[in-house]
PDB file of C-alpha atoms in Angstrom:
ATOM      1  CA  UNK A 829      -9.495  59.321 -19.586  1.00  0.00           C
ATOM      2  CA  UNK A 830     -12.086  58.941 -21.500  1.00  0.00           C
ATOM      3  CA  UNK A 831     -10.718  56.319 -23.607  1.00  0.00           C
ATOM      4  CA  UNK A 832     -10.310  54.469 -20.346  1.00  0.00           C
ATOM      5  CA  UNK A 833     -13.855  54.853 -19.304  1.00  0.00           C
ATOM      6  CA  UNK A 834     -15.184  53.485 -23.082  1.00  0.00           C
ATOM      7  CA  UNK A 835     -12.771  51.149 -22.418  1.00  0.00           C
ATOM      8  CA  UNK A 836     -14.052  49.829 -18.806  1.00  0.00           C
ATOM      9  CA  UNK A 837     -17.631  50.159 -20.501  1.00  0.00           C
ATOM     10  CA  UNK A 838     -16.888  47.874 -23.092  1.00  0.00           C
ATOM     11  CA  UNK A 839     -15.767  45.277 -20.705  1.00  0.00           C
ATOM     12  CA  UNK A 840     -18.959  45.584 -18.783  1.00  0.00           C
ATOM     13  CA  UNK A 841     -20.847  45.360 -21.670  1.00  0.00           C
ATOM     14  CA  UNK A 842     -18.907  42.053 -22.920  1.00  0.00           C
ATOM     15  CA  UNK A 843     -18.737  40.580 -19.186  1.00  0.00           C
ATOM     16  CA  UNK A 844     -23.002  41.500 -19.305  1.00  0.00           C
ATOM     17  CA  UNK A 845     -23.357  39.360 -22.802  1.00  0.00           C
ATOM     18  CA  UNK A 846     -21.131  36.472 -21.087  1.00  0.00           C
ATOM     19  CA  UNK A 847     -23.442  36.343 -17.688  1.00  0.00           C
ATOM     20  CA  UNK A 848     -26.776  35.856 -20.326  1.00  0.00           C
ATOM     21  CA  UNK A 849     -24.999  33.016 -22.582  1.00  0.00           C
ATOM     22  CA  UNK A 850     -24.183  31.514 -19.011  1.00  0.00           C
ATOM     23  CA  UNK A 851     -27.902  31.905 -18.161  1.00  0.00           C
ATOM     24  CA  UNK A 852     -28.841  30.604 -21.606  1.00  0.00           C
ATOM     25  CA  UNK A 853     -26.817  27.669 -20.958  1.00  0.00           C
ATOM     26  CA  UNK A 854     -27.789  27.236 -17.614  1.00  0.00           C
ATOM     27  CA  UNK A 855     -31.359  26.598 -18.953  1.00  0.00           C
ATOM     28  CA  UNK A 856     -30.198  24.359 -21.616  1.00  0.00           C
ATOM     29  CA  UNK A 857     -29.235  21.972 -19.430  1.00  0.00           C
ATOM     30  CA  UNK A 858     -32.148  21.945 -17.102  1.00  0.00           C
ATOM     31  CA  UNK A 859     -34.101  21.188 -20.345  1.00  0.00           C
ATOM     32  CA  UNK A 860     -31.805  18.346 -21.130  1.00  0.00           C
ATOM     33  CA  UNK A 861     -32.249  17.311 -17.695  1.00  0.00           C
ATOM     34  CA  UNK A 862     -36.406  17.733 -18.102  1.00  0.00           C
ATOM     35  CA  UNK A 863     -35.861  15.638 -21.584  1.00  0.00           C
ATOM     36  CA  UNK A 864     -34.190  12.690 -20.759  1.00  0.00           C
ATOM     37  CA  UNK A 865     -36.708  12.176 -17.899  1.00  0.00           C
ATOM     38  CA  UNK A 866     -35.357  14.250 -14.943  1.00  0.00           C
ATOM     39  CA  UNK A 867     -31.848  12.600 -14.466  1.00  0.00           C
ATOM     40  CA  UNK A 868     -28.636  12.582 -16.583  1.00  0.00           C
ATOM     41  CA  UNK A 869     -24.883  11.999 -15.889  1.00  0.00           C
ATOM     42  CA  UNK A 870     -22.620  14.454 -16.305  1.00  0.00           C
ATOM     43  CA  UNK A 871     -21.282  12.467 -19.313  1.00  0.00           C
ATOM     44  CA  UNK A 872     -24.476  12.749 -21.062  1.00  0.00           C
ATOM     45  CA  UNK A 873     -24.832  15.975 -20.439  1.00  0.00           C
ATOM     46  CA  UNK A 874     -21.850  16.821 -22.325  1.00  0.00           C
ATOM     47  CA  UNK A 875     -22.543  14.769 -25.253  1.00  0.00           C
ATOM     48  CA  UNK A 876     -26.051  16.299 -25.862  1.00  0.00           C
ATOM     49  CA  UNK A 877     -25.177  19.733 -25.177  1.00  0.00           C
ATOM     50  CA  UNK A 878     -22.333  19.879 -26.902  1.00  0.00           C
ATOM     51  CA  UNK A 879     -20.324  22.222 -24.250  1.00  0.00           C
ATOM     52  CA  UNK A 880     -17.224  21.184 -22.563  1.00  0.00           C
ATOM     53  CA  UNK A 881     -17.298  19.250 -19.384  1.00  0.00           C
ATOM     54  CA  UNK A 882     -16.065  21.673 -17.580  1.00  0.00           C
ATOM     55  CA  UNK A 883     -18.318  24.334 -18.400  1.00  0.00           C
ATOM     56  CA  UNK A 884     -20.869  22.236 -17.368  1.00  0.00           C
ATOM     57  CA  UNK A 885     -19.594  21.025 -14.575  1.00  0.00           C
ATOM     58  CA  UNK A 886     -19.629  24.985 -12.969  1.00  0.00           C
ATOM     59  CA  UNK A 887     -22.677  25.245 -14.364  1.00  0.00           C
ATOM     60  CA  UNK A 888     -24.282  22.266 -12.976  1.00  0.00           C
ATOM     61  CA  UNK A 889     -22.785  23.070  -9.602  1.00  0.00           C
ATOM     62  CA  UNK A 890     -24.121  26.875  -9.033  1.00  0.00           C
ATOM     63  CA  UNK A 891     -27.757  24.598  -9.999  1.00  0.00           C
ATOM     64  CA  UNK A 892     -27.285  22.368  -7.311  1.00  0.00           C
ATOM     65  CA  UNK A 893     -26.093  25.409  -4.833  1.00  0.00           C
ATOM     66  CA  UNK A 894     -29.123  27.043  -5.543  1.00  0.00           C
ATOM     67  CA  UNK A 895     -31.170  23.545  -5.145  1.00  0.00           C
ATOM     68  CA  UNK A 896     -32.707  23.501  -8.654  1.00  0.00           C
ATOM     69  CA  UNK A 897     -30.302  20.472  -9.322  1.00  0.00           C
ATOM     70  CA  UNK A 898     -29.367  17.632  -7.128  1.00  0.00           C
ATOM     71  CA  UNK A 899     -26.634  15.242  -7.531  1.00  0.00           C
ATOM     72  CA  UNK A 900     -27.514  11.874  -6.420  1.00  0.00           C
ATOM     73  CA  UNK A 901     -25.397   9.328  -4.372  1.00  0.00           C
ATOM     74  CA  UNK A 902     -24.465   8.069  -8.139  1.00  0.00           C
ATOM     75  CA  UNK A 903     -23.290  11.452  -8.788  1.00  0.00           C
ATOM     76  CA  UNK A 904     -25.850  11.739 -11.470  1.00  0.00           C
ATOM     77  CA  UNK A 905     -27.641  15.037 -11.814  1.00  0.00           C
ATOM     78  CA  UNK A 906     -31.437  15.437 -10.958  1.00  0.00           C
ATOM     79  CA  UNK A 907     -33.896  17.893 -11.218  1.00  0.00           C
ATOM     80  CA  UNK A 908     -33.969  19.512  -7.736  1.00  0.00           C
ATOM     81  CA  UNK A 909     -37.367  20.611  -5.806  1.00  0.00           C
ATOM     82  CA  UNK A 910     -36.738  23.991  -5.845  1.00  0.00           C
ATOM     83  CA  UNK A 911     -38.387  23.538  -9.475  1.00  0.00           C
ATOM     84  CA  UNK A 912     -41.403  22.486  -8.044  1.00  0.00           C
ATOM     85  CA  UNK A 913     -42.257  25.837  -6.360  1.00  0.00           C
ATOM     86  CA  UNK A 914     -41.658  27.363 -10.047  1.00  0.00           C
ATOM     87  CA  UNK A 915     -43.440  24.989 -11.694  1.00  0.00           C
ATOM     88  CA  UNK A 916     -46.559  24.803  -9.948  1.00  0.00           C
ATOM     89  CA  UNK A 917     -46.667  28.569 -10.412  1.00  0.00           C
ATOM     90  CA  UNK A 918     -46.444  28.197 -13.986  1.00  0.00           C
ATOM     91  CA  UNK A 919     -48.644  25.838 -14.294  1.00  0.00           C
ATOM     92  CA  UNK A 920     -51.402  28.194 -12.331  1.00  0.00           C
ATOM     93  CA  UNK A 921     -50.661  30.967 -15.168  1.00  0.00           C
ATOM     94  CA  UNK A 922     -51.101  28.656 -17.935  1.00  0.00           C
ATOM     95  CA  UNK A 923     -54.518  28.819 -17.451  1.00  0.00           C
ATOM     96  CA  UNK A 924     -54.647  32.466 -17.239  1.00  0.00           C
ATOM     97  CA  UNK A 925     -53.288  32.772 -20.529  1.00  0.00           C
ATOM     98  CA  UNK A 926     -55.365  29.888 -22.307  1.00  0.00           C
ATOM     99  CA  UNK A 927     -58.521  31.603 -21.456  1.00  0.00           C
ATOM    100  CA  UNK A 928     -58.635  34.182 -23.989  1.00  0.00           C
ATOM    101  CA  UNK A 929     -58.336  31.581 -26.656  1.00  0.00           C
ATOM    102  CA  UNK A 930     -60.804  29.106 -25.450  1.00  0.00           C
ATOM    103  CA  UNK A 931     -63.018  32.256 -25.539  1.00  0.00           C
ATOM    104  CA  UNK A 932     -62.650  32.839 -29.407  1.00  0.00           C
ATOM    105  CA  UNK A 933     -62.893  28.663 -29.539  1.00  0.00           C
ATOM    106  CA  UNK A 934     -66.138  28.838 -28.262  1.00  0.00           C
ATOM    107  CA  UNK A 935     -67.540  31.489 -30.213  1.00  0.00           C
ATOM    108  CA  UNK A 936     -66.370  30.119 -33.346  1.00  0.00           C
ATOM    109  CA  UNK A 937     -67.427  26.283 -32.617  1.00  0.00           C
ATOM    110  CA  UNK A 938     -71.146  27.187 -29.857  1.00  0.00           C
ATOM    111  CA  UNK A 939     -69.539  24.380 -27.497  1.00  0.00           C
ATOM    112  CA  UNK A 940     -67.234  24.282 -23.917  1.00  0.00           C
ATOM    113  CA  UNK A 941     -63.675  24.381 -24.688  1.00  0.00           C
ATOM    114  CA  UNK A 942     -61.350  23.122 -21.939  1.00  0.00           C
ATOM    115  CA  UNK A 943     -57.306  22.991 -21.718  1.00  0.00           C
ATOM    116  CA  UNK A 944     -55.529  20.198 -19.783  1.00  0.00           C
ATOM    117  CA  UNK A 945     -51.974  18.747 -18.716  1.00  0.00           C
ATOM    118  CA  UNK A 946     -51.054  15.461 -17.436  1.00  0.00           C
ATOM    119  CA  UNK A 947     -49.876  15.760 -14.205  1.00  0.00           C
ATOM    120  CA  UNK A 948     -48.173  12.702 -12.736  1.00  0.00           C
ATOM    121  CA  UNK A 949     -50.583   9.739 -13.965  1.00  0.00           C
ATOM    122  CA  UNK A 950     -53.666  12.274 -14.113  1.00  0.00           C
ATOM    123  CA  UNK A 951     -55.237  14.561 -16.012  1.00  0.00           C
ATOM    124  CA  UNK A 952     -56.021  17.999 -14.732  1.00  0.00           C
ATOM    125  CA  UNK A 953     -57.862  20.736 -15.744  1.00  0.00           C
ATOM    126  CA  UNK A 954     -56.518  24.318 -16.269  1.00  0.00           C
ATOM    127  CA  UNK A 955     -58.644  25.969 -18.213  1.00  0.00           C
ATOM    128  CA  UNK A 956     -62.516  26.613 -19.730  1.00  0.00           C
ATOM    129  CA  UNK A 957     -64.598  28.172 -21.233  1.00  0.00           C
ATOM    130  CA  UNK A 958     -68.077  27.581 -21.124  1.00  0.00           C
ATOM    131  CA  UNK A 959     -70.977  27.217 -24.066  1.00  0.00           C
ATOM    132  CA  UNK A 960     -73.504  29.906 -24.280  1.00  0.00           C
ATOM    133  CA  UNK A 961     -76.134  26.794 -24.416  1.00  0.00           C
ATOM    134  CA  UNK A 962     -78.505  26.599 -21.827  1.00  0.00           C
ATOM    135  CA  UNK A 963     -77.829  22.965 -21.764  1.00  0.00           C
ATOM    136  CA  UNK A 964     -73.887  22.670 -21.803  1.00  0.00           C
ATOM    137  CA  UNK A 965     -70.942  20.640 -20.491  1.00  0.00           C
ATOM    138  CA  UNK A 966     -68.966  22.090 -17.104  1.00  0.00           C
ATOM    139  CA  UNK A 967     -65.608  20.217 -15.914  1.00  0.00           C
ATOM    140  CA  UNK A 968     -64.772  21.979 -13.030  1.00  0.00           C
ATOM    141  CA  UNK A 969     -60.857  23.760 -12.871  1.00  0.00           C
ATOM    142  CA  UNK A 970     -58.699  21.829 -11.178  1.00  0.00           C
ATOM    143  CA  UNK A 971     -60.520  18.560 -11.462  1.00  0.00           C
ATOM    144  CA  UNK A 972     -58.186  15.006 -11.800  1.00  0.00           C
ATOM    145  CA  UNK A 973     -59.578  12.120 -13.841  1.00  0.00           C
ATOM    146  CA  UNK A 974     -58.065   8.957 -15.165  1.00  0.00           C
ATOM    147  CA  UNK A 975     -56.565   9.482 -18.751  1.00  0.00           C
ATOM    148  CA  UNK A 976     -58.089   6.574 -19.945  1.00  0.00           C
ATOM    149  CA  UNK A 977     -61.344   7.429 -20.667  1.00  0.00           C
ATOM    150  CA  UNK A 978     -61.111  11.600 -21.782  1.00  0.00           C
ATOM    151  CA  UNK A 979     -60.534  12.789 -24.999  1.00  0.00           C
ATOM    152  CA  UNK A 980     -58.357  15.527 -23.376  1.00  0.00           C
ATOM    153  CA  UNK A 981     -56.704  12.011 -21.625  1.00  0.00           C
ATOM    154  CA  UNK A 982     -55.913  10.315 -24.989  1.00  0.00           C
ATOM    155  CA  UNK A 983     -55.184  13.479 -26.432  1.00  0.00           C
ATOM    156  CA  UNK A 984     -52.205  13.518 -23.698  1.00  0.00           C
ATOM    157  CA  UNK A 985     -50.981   9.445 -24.012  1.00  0.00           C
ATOM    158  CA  UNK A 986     -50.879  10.051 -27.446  1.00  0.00           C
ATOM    159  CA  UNK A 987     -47.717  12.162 -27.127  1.00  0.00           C
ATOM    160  CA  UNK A 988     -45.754   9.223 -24.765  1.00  0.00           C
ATOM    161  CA  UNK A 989     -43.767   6.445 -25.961  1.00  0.00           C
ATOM    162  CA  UNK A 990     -45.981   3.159 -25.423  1.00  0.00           C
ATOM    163  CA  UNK A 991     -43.865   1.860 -22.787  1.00  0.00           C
ATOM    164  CA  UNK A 992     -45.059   5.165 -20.486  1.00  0.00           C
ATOM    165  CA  UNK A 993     -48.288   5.034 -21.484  1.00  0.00           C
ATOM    166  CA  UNK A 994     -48.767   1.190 -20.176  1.00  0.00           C
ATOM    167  CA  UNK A 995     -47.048   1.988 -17.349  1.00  0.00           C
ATOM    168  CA  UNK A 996     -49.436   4.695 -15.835  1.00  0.00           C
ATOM    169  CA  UNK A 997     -52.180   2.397 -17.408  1.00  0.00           C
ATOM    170  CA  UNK A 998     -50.949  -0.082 -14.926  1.00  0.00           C
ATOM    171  CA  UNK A 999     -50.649   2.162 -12.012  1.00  0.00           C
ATOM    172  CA  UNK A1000     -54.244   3.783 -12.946  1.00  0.00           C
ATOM    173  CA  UNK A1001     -55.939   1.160 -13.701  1.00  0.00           C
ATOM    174  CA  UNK A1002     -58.782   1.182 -16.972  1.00  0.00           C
ATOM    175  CA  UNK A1003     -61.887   1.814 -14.605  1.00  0.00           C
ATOM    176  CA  UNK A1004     -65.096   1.669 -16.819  1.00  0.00           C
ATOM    177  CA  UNK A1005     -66.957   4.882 -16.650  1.00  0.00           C
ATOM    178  CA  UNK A1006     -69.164   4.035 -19.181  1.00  0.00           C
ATOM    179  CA  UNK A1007     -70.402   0.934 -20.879  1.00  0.00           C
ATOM    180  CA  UNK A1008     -68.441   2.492 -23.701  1.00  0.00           C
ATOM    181  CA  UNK A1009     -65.224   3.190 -21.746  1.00  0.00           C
ATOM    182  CA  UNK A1010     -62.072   1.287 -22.800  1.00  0.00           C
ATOM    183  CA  UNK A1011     -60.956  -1.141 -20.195  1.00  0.00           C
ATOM    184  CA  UNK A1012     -58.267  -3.068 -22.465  1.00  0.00           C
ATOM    185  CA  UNK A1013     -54.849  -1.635 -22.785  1.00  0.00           C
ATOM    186  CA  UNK A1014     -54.146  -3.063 -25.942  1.00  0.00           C
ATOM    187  CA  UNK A1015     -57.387  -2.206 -26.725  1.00  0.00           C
ATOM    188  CA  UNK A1016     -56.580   1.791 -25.814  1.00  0.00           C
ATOM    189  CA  UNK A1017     -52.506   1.402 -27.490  1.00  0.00           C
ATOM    190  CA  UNK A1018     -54.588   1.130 -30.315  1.00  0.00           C
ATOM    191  CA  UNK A1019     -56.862   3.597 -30.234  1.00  0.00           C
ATOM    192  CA  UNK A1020     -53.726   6.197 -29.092  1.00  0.00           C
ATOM    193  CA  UNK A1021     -52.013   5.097 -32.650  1.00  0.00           C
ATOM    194  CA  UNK A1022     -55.183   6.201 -34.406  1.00  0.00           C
ATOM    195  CA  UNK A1023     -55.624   9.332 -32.668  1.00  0.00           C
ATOM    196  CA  UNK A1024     -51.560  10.149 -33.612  1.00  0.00           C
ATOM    197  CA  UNK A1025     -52.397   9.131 -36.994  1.00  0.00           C
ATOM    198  CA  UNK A1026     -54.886  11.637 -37.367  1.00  0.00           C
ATOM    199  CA  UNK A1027     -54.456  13.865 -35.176  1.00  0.00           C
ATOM    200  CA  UNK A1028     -57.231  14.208 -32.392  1.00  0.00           C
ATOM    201  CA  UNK A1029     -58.886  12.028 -29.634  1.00  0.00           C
ATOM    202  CA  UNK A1030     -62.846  11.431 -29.570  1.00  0.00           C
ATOM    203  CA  UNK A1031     -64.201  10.352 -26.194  1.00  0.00           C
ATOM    204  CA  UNK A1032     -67.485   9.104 -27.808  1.00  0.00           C
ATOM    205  CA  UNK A1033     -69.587   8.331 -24.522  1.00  0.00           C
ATOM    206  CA  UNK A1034     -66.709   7.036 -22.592  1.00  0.00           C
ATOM    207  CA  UNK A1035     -66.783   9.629 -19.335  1.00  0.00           C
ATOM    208  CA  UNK A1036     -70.076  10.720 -19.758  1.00  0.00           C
ATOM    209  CA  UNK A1037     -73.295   8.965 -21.346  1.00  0.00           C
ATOM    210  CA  UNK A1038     -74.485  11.525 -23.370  1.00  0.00           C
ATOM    211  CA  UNK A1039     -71.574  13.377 -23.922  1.00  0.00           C
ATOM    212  CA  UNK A1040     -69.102  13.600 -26.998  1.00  0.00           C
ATOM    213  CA  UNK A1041     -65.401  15.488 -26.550  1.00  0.00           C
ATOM    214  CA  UNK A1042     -63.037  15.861 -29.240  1.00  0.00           C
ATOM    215  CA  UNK A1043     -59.308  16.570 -27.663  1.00  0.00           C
ATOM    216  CA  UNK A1044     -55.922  17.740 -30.076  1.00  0.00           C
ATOM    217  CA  UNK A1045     -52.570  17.928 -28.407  1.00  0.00           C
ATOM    218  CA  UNK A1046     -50.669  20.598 -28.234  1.00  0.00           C
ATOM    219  CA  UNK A1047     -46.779  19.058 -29.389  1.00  0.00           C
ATOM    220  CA  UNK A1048     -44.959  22.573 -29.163  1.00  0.00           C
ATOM    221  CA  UNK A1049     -46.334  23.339 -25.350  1.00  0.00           C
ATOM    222  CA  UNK A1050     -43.687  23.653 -22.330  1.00  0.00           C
ATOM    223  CA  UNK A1051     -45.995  20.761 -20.966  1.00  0.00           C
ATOM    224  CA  UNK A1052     -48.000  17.854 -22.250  1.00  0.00           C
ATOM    225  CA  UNK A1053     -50.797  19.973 -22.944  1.00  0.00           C
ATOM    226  CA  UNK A1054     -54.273  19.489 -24.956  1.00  0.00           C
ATOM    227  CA  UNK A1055     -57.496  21.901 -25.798  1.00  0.00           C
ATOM    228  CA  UNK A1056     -61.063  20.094 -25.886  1.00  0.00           C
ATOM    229  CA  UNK A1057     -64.440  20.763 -27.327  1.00  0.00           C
ATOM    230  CA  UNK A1058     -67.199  19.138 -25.037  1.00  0.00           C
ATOM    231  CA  UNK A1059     -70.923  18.749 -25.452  1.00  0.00           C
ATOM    232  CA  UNK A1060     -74.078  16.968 -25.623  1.00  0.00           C
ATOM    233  CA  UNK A1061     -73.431  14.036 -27.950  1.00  0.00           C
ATOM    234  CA  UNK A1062     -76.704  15.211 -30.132  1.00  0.00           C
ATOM    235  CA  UNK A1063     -75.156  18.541 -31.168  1.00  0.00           C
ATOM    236  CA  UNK A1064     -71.567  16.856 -31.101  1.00  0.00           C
ATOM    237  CA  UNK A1065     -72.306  14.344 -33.734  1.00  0.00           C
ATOM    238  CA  UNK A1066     -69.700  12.944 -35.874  1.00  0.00           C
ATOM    239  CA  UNK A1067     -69.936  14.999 -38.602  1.00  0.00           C
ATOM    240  CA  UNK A1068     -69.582  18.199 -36.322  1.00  0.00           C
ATOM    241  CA  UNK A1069     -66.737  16.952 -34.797  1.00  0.00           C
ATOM    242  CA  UNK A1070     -65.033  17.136 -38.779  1.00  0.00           C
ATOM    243  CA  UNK A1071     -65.803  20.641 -38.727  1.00  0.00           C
ATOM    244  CA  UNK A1072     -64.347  21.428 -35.107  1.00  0.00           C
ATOM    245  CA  UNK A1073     -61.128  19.905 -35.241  1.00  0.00           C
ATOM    246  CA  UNK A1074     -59.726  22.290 -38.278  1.00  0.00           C
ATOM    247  CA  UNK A1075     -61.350  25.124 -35.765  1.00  0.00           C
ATOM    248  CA  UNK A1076     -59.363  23.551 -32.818  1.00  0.00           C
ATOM    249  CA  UNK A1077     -56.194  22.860 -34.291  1.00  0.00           C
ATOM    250  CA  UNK A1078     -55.653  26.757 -35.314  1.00  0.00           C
ATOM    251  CA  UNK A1079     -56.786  27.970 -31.642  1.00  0.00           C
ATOM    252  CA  UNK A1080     -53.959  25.685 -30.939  1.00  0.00           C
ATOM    253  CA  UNK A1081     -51.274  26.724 -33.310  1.00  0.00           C
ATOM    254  CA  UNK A1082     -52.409  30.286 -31.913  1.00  0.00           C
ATOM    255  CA  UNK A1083     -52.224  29.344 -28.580  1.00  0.00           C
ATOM    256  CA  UNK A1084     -48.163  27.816 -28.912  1.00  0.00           C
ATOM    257  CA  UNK A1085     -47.484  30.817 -31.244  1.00  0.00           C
ATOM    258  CA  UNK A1086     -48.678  33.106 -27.952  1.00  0.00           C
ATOM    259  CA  UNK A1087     -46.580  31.060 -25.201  1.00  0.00           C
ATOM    260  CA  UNK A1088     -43.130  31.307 -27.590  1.00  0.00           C
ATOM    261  CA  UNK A1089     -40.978  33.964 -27.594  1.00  0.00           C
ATOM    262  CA  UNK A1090     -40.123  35.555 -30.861  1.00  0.00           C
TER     263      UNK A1090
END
């Protein structure tokens, strides 16, 4: 009797491993999905995955049960709204979490730090932390402005193919701000292949008269994601800004080392 029970144990224990790798799949192939720009056919699937088409096929269909896949009329399979509820929430949280950080940014660099994701064509604010200065920056959470002409904004293009970033240029439009701000989008392609190149965005003037922001992406975040440093462009100067970004780019690493699981 015992042996039977061990036995029956065992089983649950293996049939309990099987229903996580399912899981783990499961999630594989909504991140496929995410990758390849929301939609994939079921062909694709298979050949990125690796997994056999049936496999996937079950998989794909308890997703689209649930409604956090949809299958459109071409019988391709989309991200499904049921996401969005998810999403949004995570979104609210990544905030939460950044602030600590942006905290020790600001104590280590004496300017605001901010934290911002591109949402549709738009950058919004999640996140700051505010300079102990009696005269300092304040971008209120939440806030939406035009990539175009932020440092956090260029920060963000800089991590899309060209081809995306002229596209929401398009739909955006290059308003000027500033007399500063870029209004040319080959103008601004070029400036994004500088800022990959070495590694942070400088909006010198080009939101703000007056004020200087240096932005860094953040490649390894579950979102296109990027920390700033904002301030009066008099304590910001050029040579400060060589100092931050070493500052900024391990509050960064920090942040992405925080947000993955080990």
């Amino acid at each position: 009797m015992a042996q039977a029970g061990n036995a029956r144990a065992g089983g649950a224990q293996a049939g309990g491993a099987q229903a996580v790798r399912s899981l783990e799949r499961a999630f594989e192939l909504l991140e496929h999905l995410a990758d390849a720009g929301g939609e994939m056919a079921l062909s694709e699937l298979t050949e990125v995955s690796g997994l056999p088409m049936p496999t996937i096929y079950r998989l794909m269909r308890t997703l689209v049960n649930r409604g956090y896949v949809r299958q459109e009329p071409s019988k391709r399979y989309a991200l499904g709204p049921r996401l969005i509820r998810l999403g949004e929430g995570a979104s609210r949280l990544l905030g939460t979490w950044a602030r600590p950080v942006l905290a020790r940014l600001v104590d280590e660099v004496g300017e605001t730090a901010n934290m911002a994701v591109l949402e549709g064509d738009e950058v919004v604010y999640v996140a700051q932390a505010p300079s102990r200065h009696s005269m300092r920056m304040f971008t209120e959470v939440g806030r939406r402005v035009q990539p175009h002409c932020t440092g956090v904004g260029k920060a963000l293009l800089s991590l899309l193919p060209e081809p995306t970033v002229r596209d929401i240029l398009a739909r955006t439009g290059m308003a000027a701000q500033t007399p500063r701000t870029i209004t040319d989008a080959d103008a601004l392609v070029a400036e994004l292949a500088r800022v990959r190149e070495r590694g942070y965005a400088v909006d010198d003037e080009e939101q703000e008269v007056g004020v200087r922001c240096v932005a860094v992406p953040l490649p390894g975040a579950p979102t296109l994601t990027a920390i700033s440093v904002s301030g009066p462009s008099a304590r910001l100067t050029a040579e400060a800004v060589t100092d931050i970004v070493p500052v900024m780019r391990a509050a960064a690493e920090r942040f992405i080392r925080e947000l993955t699981p080990s």
